[in-house]
PDB file of C-alpha atoms and ligand atoms in Angstrom:
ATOM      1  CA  UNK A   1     122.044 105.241 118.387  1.00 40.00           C
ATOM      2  CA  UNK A   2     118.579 106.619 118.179  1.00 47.00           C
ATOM      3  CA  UNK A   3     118.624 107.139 114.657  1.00 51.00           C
ATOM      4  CA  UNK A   4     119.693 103.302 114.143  1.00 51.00           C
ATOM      5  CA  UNK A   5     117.163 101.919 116.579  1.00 65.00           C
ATOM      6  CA  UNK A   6     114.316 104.232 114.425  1.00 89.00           C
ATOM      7  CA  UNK A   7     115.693 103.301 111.015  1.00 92.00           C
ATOM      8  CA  UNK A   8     116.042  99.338 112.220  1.00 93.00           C
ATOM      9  CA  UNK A   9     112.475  99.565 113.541  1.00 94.00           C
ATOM     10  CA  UNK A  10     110.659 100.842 110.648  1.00 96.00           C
ATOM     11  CA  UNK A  11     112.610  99.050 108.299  1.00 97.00           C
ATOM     12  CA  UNK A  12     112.258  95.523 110.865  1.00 96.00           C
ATOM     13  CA  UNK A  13     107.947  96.830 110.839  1.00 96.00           C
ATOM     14  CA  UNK A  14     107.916  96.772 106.873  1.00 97.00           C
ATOM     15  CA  UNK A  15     110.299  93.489 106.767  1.00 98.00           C
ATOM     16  CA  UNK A  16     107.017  92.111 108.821  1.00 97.00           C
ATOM     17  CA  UNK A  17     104.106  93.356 107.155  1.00 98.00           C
ATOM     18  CA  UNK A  18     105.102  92.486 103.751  1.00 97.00           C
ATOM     19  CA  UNK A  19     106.208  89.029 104.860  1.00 97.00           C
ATOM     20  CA  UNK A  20     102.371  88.617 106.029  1.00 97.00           C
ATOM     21  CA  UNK A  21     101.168  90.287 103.018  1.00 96.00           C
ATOM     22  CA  UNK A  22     103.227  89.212  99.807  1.00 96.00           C
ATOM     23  CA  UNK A  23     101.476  86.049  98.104  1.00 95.00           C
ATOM     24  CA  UNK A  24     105.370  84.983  96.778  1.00 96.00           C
ATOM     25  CA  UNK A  25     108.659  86.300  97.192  1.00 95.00           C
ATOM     26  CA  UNK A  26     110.191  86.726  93.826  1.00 96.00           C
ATOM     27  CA  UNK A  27     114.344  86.939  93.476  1.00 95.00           C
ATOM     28  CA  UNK A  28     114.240  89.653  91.218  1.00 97.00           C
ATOM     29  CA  UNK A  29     112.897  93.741  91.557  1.00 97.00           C
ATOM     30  CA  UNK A  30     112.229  95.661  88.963  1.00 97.00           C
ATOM     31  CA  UNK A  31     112.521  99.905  89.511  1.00 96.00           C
ATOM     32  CA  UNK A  32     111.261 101.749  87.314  1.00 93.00           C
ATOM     33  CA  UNK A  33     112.443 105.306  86.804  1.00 86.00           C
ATOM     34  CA  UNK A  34     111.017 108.932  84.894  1.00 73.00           C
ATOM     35  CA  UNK A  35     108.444 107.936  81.835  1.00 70.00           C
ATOM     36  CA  UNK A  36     109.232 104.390  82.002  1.00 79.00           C
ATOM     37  CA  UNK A  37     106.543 103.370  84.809  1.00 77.00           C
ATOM     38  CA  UNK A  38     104.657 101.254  81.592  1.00 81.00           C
ATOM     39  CA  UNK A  39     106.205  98.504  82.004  1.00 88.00           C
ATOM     40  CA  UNK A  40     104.078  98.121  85.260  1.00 89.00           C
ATOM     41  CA  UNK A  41     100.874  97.222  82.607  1.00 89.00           C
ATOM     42  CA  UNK A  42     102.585  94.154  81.237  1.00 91.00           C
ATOM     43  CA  UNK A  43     102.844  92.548  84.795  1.00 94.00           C
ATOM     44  CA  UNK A  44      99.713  90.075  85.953  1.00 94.00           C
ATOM     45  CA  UNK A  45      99.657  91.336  88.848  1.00 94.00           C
ATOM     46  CA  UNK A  46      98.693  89.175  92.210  1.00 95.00           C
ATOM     47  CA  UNK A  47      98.948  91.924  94.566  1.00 96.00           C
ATOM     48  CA  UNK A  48      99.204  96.178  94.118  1.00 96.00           C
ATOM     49  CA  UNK A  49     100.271  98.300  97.336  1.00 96.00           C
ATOM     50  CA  UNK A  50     100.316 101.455  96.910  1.00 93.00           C
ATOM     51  CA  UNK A  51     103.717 103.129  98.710  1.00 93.00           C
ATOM     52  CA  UNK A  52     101.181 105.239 101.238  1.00 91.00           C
ATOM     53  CA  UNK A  53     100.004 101.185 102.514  1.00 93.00           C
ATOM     54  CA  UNK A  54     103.003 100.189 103.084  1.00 95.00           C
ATOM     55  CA  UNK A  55     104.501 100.938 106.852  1.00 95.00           C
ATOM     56  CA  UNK A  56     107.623 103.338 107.215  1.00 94.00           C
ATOM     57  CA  UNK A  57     107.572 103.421 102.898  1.00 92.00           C
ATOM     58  CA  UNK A  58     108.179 107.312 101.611  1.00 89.00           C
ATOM     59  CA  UNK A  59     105.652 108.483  99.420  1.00 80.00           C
ATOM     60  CA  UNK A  60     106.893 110.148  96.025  1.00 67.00           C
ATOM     61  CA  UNK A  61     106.072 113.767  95.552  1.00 68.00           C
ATOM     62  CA  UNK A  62     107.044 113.922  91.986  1.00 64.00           C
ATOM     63  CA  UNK A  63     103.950 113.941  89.609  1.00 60.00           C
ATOM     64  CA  UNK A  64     106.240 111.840  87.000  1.00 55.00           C
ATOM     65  CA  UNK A  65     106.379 108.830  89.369  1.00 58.00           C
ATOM     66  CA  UNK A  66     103.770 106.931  90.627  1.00 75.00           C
ATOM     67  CA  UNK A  67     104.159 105.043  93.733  1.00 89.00           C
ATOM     68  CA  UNK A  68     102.993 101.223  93.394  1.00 92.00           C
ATOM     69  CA  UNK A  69     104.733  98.081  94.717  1.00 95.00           C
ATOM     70  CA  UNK A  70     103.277  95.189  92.388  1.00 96.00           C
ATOM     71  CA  UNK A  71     103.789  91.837  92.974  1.00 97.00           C
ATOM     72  CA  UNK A  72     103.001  89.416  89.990  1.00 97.00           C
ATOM     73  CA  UNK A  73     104.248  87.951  86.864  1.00 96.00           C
ATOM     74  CA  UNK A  74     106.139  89.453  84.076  1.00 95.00           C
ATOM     75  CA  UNK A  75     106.052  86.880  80.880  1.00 93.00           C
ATOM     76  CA  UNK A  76     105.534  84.518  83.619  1.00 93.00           C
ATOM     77  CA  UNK A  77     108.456  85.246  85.649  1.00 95.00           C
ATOM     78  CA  UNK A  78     107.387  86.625  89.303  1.00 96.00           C
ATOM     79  CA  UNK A  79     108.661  89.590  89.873  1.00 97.00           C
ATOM     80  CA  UNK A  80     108.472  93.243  92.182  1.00 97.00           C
ATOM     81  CA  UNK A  81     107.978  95.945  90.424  1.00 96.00           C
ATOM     82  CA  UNK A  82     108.423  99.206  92.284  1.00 95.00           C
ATOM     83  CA  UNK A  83     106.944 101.714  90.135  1.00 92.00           C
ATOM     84  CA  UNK A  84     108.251 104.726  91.089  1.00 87.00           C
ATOM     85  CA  UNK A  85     111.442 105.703  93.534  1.00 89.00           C
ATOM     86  CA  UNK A  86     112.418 109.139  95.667  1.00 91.00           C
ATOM     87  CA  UNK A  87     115.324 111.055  95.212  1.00 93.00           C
ATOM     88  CA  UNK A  88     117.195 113.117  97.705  1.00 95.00           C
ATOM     89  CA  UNK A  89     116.119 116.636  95.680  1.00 94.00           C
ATOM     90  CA  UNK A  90     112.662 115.893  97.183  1.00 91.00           C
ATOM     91  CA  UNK A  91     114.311 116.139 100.895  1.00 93.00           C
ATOM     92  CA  UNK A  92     114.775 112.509 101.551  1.00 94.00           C
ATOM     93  CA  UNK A  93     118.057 111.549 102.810  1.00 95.00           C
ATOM     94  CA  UNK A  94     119.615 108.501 101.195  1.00 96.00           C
ATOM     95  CA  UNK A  95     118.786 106.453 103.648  1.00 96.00           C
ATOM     96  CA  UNK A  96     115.506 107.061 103.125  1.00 95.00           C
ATOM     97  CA  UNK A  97     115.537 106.770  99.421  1.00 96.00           C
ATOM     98  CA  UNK A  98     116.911 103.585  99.712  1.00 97.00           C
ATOM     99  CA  UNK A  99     114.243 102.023 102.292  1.00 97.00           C
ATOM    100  CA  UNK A 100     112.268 100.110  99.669  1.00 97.00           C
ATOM    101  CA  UNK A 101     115.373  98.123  98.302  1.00 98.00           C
ATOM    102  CA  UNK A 102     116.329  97.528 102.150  1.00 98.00           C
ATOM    103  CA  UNK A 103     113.683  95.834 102.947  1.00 98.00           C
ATOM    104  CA  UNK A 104     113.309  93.984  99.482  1.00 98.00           C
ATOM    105  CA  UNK A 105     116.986  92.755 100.776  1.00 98.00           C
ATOM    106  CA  UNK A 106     116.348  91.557 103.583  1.00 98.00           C
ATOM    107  CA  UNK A 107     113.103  89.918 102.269  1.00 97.00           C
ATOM    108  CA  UNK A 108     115.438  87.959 100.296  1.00 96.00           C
ATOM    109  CA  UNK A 109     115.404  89.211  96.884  1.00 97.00           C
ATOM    110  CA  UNK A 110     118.440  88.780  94.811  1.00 96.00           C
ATOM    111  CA  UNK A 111     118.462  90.885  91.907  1.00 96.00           C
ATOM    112  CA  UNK A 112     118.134  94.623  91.359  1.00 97.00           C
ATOM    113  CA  UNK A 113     117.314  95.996  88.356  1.00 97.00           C
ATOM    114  CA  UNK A 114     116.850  99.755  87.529  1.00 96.00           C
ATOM    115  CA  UNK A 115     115.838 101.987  85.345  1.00 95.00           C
ATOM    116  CA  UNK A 116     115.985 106.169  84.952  1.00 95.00           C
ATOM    117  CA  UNK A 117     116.494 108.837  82.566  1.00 93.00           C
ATOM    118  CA  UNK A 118     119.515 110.523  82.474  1.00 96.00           C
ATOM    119  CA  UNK A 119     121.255 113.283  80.327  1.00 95.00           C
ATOM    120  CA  UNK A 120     124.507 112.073  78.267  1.00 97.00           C
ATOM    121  CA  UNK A 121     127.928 113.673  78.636  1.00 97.00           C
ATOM    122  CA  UNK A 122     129.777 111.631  76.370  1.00 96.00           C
ATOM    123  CA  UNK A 123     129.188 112.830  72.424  1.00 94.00           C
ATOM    124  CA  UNK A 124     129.986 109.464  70.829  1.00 94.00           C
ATOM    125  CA  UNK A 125     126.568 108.757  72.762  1.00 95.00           C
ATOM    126  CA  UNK A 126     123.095 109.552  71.131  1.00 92.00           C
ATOM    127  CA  UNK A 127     119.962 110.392  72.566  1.00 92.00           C
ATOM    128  CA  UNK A 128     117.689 107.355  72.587  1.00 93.00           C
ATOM    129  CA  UNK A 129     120.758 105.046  73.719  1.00 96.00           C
ATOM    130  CA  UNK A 130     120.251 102.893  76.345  1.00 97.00           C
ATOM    131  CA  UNK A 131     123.490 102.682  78.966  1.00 98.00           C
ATOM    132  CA  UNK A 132     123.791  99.700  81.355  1.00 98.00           C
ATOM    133  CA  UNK A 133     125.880 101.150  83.744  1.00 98.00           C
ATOM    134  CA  UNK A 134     129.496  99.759  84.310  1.00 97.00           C
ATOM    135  CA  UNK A 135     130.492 102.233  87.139  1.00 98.00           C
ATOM    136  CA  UNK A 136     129.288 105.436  88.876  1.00 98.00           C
ATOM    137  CA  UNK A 137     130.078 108.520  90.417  1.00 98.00           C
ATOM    138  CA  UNK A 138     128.114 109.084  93.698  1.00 98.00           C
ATOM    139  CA  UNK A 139     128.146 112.808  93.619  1.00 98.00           C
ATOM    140  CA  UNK A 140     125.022 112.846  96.120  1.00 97.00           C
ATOM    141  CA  UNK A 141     127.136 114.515  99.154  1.00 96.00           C
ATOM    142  CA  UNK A 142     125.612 111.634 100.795  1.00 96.00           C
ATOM    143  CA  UNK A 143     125.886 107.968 101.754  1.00 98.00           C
ATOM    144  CA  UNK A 144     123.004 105.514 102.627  1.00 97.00           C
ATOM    145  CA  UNK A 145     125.330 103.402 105.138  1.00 97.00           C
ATOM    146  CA  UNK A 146     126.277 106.635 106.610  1.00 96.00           C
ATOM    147  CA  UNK A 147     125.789 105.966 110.732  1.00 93.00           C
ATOM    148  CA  UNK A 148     125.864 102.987 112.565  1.00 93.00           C
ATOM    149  CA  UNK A 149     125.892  99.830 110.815  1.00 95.00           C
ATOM    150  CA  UNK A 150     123.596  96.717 111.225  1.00 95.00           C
ATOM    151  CA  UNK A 151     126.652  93.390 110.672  1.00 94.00           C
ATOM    152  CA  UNK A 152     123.729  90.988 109.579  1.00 95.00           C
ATOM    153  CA  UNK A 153     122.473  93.809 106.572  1.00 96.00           C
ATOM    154  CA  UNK A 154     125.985  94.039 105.330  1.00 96.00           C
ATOM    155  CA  UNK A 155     129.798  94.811 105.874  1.00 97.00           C
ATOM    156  CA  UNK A 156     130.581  98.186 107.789  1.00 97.00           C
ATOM    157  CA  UNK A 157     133.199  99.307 105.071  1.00 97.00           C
ATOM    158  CA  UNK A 158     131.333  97.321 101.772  1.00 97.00           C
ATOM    159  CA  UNK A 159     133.818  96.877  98.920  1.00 96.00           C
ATOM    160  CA  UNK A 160     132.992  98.483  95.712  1.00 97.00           C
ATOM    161  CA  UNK A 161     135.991  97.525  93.330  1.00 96.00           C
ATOM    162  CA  UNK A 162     133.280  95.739  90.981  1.00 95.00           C
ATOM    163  CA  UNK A 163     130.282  97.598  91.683  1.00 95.00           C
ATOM    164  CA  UNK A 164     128.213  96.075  88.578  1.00 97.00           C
ATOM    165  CA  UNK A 165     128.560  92.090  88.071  1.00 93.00           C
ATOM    166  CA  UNK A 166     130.439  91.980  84.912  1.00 95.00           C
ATOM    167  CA  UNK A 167     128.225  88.284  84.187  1.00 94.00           C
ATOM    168  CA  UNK A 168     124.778  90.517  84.470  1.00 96.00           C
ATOM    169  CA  UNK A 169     126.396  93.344  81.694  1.00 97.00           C
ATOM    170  CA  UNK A 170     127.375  90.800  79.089  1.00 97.00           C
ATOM    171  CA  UNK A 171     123.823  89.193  79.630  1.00 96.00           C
ATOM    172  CA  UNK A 172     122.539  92.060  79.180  1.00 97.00           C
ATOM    173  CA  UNK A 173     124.565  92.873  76.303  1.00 97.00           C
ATOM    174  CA  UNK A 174     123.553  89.477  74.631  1.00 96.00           C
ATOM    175  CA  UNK A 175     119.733  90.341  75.250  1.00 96.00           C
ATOM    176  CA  UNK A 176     120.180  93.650  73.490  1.00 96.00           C
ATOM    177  CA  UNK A 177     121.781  91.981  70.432  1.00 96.00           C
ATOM    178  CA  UNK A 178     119.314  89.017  70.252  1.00 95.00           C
ATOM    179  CA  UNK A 179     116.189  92.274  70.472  1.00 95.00           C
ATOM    180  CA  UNK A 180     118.485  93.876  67.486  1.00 95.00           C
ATOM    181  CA  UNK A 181     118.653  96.716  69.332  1.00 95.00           C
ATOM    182  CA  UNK A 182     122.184  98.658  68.246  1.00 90.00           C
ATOM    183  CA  UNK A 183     121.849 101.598  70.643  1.00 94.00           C
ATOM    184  CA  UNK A 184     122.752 100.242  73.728  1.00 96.00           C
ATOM    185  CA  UNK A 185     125.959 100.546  75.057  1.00 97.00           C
ATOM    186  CA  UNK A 186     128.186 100.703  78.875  1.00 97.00           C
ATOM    187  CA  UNK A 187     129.057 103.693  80.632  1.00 98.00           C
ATOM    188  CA  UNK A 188     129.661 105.452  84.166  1.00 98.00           C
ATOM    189  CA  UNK A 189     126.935 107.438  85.818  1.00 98.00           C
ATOM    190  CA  UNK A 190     127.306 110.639  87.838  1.00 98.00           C
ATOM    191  CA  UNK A 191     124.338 110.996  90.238  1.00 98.00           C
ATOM    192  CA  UNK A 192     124.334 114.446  91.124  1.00 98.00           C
ATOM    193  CA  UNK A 193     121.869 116.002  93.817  1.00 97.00           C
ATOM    194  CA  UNK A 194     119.725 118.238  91.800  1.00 93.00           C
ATOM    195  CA  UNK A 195     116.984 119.435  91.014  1.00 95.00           C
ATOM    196  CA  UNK A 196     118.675 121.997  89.645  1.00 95.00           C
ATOM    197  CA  UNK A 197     120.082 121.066  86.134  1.00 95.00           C
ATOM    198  CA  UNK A 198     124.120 121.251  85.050  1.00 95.00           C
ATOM    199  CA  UNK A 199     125.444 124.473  84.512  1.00 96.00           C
ATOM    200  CA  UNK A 200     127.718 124.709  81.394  1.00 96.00           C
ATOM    201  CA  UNK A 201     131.266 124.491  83.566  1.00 97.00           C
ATOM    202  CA  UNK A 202     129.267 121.355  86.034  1.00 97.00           C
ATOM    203  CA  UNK A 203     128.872 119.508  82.827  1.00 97.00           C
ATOM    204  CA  UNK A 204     132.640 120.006  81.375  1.00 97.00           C
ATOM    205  CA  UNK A 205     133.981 118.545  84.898  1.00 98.00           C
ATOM    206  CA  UNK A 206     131.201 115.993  84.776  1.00 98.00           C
ATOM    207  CA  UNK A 207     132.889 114.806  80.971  1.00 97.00           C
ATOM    208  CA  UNK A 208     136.332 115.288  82.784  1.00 97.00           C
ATOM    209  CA  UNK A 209     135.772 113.022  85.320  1.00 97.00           C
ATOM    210  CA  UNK A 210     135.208 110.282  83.058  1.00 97.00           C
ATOM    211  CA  UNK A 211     131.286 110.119  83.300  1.00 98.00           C
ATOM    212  CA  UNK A 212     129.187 109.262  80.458  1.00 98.00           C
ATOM    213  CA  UNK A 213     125.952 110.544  81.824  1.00 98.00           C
ATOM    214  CA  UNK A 214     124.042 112.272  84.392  1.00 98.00           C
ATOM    215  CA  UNK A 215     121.303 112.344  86.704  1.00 97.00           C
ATOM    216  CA  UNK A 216     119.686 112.027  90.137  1.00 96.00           C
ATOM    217  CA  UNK A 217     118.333 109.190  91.185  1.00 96.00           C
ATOM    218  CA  UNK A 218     119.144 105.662  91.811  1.00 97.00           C
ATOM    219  CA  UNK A 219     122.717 105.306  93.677  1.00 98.00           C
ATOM    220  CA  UNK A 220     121.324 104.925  97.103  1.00 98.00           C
ATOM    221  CA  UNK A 221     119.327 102.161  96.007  1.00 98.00           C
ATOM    222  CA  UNK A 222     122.617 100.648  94.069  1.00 98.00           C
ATOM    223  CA  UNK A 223     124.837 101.169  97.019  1.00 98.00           C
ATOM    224  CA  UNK A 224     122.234  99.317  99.678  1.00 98.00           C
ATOM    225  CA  UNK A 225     121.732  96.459  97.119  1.00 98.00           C
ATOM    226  CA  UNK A 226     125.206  95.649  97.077  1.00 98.00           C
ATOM    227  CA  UNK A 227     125.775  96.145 101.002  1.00 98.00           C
ATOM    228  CA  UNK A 228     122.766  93.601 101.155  1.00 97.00           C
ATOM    229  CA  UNK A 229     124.957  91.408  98.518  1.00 96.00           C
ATOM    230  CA  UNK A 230     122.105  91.849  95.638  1.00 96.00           C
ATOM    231  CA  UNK A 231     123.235  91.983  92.169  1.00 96.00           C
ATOM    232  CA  UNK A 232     122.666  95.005  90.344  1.00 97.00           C
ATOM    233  CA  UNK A 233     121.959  95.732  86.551  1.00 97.00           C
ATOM    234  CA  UNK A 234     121.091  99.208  86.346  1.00 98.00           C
ATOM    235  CA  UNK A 235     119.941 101.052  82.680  1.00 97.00           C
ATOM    236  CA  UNK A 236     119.533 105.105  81.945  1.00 96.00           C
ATOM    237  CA  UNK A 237     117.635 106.111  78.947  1.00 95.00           C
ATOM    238  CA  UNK A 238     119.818 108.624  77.322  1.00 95.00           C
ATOM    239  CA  UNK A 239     116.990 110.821  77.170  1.00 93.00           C
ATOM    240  CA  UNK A 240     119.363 114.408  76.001  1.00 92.00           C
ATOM    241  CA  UNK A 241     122.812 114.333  75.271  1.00 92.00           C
ATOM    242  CA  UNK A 242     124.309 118.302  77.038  1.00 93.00           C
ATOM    243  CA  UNK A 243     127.133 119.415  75.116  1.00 91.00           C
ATOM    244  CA  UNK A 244     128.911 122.694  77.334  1.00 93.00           C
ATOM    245  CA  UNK A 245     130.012 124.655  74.506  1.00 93.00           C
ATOM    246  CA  UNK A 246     126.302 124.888  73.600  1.00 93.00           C
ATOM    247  CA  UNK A 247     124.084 124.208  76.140  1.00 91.00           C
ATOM    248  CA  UNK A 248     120.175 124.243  75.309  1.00 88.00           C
ATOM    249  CA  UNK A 249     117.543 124.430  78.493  1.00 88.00           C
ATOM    250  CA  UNK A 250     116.781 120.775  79.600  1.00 86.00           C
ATOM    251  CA  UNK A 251     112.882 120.635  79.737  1.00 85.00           C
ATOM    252  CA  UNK A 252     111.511 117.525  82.136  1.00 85.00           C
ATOM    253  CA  UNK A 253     108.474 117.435  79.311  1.00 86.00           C
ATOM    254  CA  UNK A 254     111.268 116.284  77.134  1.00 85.00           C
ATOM    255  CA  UNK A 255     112.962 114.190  79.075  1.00 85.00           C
ATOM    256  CA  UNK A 256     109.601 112.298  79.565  1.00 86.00           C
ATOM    257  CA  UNK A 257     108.860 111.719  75.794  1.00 88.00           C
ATOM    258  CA  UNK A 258     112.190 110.586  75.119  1.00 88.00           C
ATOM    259  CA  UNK A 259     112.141 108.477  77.895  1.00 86.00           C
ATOM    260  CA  UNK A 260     108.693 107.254  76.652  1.00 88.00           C
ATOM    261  CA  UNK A 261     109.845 107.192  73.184  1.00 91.00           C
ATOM    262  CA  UNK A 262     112.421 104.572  74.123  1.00 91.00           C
ATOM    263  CA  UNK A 263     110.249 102.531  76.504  1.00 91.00           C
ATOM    264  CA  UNK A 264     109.067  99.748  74.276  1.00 93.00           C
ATOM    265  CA  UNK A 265     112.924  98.862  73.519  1.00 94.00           C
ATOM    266  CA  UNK A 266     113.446  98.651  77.133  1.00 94.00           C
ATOM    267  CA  UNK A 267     110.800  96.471  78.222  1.00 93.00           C
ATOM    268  CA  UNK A 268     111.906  94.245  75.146  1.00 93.00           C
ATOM    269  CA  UNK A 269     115.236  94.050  76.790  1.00 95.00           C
ATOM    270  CA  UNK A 270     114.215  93.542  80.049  1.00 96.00           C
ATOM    271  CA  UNK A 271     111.732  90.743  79.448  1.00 95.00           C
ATOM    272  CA  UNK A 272     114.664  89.094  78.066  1.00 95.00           C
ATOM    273  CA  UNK A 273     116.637  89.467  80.605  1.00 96.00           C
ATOM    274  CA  UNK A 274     114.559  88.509  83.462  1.00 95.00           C
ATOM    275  CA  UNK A 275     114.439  85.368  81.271  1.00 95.00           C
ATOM    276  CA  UNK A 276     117.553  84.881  80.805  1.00 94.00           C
ATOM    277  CA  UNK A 277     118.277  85.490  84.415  1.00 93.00           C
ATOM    278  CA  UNK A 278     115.678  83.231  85.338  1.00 91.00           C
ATOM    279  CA  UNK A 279     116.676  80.127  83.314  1.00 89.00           C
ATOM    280  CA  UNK A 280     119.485  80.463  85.130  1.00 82.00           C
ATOM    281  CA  UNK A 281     122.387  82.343  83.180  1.00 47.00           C
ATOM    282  CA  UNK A 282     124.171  84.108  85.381  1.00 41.00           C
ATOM    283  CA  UNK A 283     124.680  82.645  88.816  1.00 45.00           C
ATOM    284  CA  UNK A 284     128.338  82.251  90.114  1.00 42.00           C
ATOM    285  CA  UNK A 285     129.718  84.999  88.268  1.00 43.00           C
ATOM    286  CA  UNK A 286     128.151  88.121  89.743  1.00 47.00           C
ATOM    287  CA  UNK A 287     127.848  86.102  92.405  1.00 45.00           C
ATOM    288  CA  UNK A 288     130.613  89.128  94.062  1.00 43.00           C
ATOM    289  CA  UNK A 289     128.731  89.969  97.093  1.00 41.00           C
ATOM    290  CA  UNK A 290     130.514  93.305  99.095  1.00 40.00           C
ATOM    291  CA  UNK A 291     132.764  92.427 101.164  1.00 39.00           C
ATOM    292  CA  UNK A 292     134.525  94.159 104.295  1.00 36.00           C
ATOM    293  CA  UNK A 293     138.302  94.487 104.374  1.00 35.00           C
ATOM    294  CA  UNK A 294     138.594  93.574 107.812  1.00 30.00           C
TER     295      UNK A 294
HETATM  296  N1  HPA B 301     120.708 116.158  83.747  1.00 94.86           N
HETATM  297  C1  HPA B 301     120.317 115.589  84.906  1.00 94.86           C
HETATM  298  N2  HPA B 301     119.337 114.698  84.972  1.00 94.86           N
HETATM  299  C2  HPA B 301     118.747 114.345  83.833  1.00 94.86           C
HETATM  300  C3  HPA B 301     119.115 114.910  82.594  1.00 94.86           C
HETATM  301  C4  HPA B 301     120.146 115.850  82.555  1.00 94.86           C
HETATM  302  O1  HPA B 301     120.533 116.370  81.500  1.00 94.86           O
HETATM  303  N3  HPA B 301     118.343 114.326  81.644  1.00 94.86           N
HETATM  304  C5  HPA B 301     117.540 113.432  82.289  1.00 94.86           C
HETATM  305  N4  HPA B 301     117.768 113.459  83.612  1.00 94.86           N
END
């Protein structure tokens, strides 16, 4: 009980203060994951918190993320960016890594969408792909709903047959062919807890279990958007693809430049799909808020 009471009351303090503070609410948030913070310089920004402002926020302790909630304009679109996220390798429960997109829930916005780097499984895939995720693999160990729920955030026991809106995929799908980009395909992710890397026998069950790729961030956040009944379009730069039979050392240098290296493509994509989203393409069907079966 005192656990929900603490979490409620931070998260109900935050709810507040950036009610009072935001100029505008915009419907969609914007994550932005390893290397691909840069996207953050396109936006005309009306207001910049950092995370350490913000009441109850966590702060990131990874040098590769910076921690900035920007409100503003992205090819005049309003938007949230939250530049930077926490993972649960830095000692943050789920719950905790999820906060931000809690609060951005209850604030009203509607659409999530994420990015990160992640290593690929699947060897049809090459590095420098983009993969909108169709499905996932919460490998975590660890639940953000876990403990007593609050009814009016979301369903006790949230359904997650259709986890991503199949409307928001084919959207994005379209966008990608109308940027020409050919290297962007669907696929599940496996969010594992880290920080250390796959071992050559973790990686063989991760390709067993069906997933496509792997890495450790941004199911928490996924799995509290959809509780919240946000839509959710989430997109890993492939930034190595890990083959077991020959496994080379995965350098986070590395996965930096490639996910830099790819970063221009994706803001391409994702300025046409907060358009697209925007003018109003996909409404009714992703409109598949979770449900509770009773
Ligand atoms: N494994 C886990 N996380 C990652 C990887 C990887 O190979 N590449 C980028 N993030």
């Amino acid at each position: 009980m005192t656990e929900k009471n603490h979490y409620f009351e931070h998260v109900d303090e935050c709810v507040g203060f950036l009610r009072d503070r935001l100029p505008f609410i915009p419907s969609i948030v914007i994550q932005l994951g390893t290397g691909l913070g840069g996207l953050a310089g396109q936006v005309q920004a009306a207001l910049t918190l950092s995370y350490g402002e913000i009441p109850n926020f966590p702060t990131s302790t990874v040098s590769s993320h910076q921690g900035n909630l920007i409100v503003g304009h992205l090819h005049g679109i309003p938007v949230i960016i939250l530049q930077g996220r926490f993972h649960c390798y830095e000692g943050y429960t789920s719950k905790e890594v999820a906060f931000p997109i809690r609060v951005l829930s209850l604030l009203g916005v509607r659409t999530l969408i994420l990015t990160n780097a992640a290593g690929g499984l699947n060897p049809a895939i090459a590095p420098g792909s983009i993969m909108i995720f169709r499905d996932h693999l919460n490998l975590l160990g660890d639940n953000p709903l876990r403990g007593p729920n609050v009814e009016s955030w979301g369903p006790r026991f949230p359904d997650f047959s259709v986890p991503y809106g199949p409307a928001l995929i084919a959207l994005a799908q379209e966008c990608a062919r109308a940027c020409k980009l050919d290297r962007v395909i669907t696929g599940v992710y496996a969010c594992i807890p880290g920080p250390s890397l796959e071992t050559p026998a973790e990686t063989r069950w991760l390709r067993a279990c069906g997933a496509d790729a792997v890495g450790m961030s941004s199911i928490p956040e996924i799995i509290v958007a959809r509780h919240g009944g946000m839509d959710v379009l989430a997109l890993s730069v492939i930034s190595n693809v890990n083959d077991p039979e020959r496994m080379q050392p995965i350098i986070l240098e590395e996965i930096i430049a490639a996910a830099i290296a790819v970063q221009p493509q994706l803001e391409h994509l994702i300025g046409e799909i907060i358009r697209r989203i925007h003018a109003g393409n996909t409404t009714t069907l992703d409109d598949n808020a979770a449900s509770s079966p009773g």
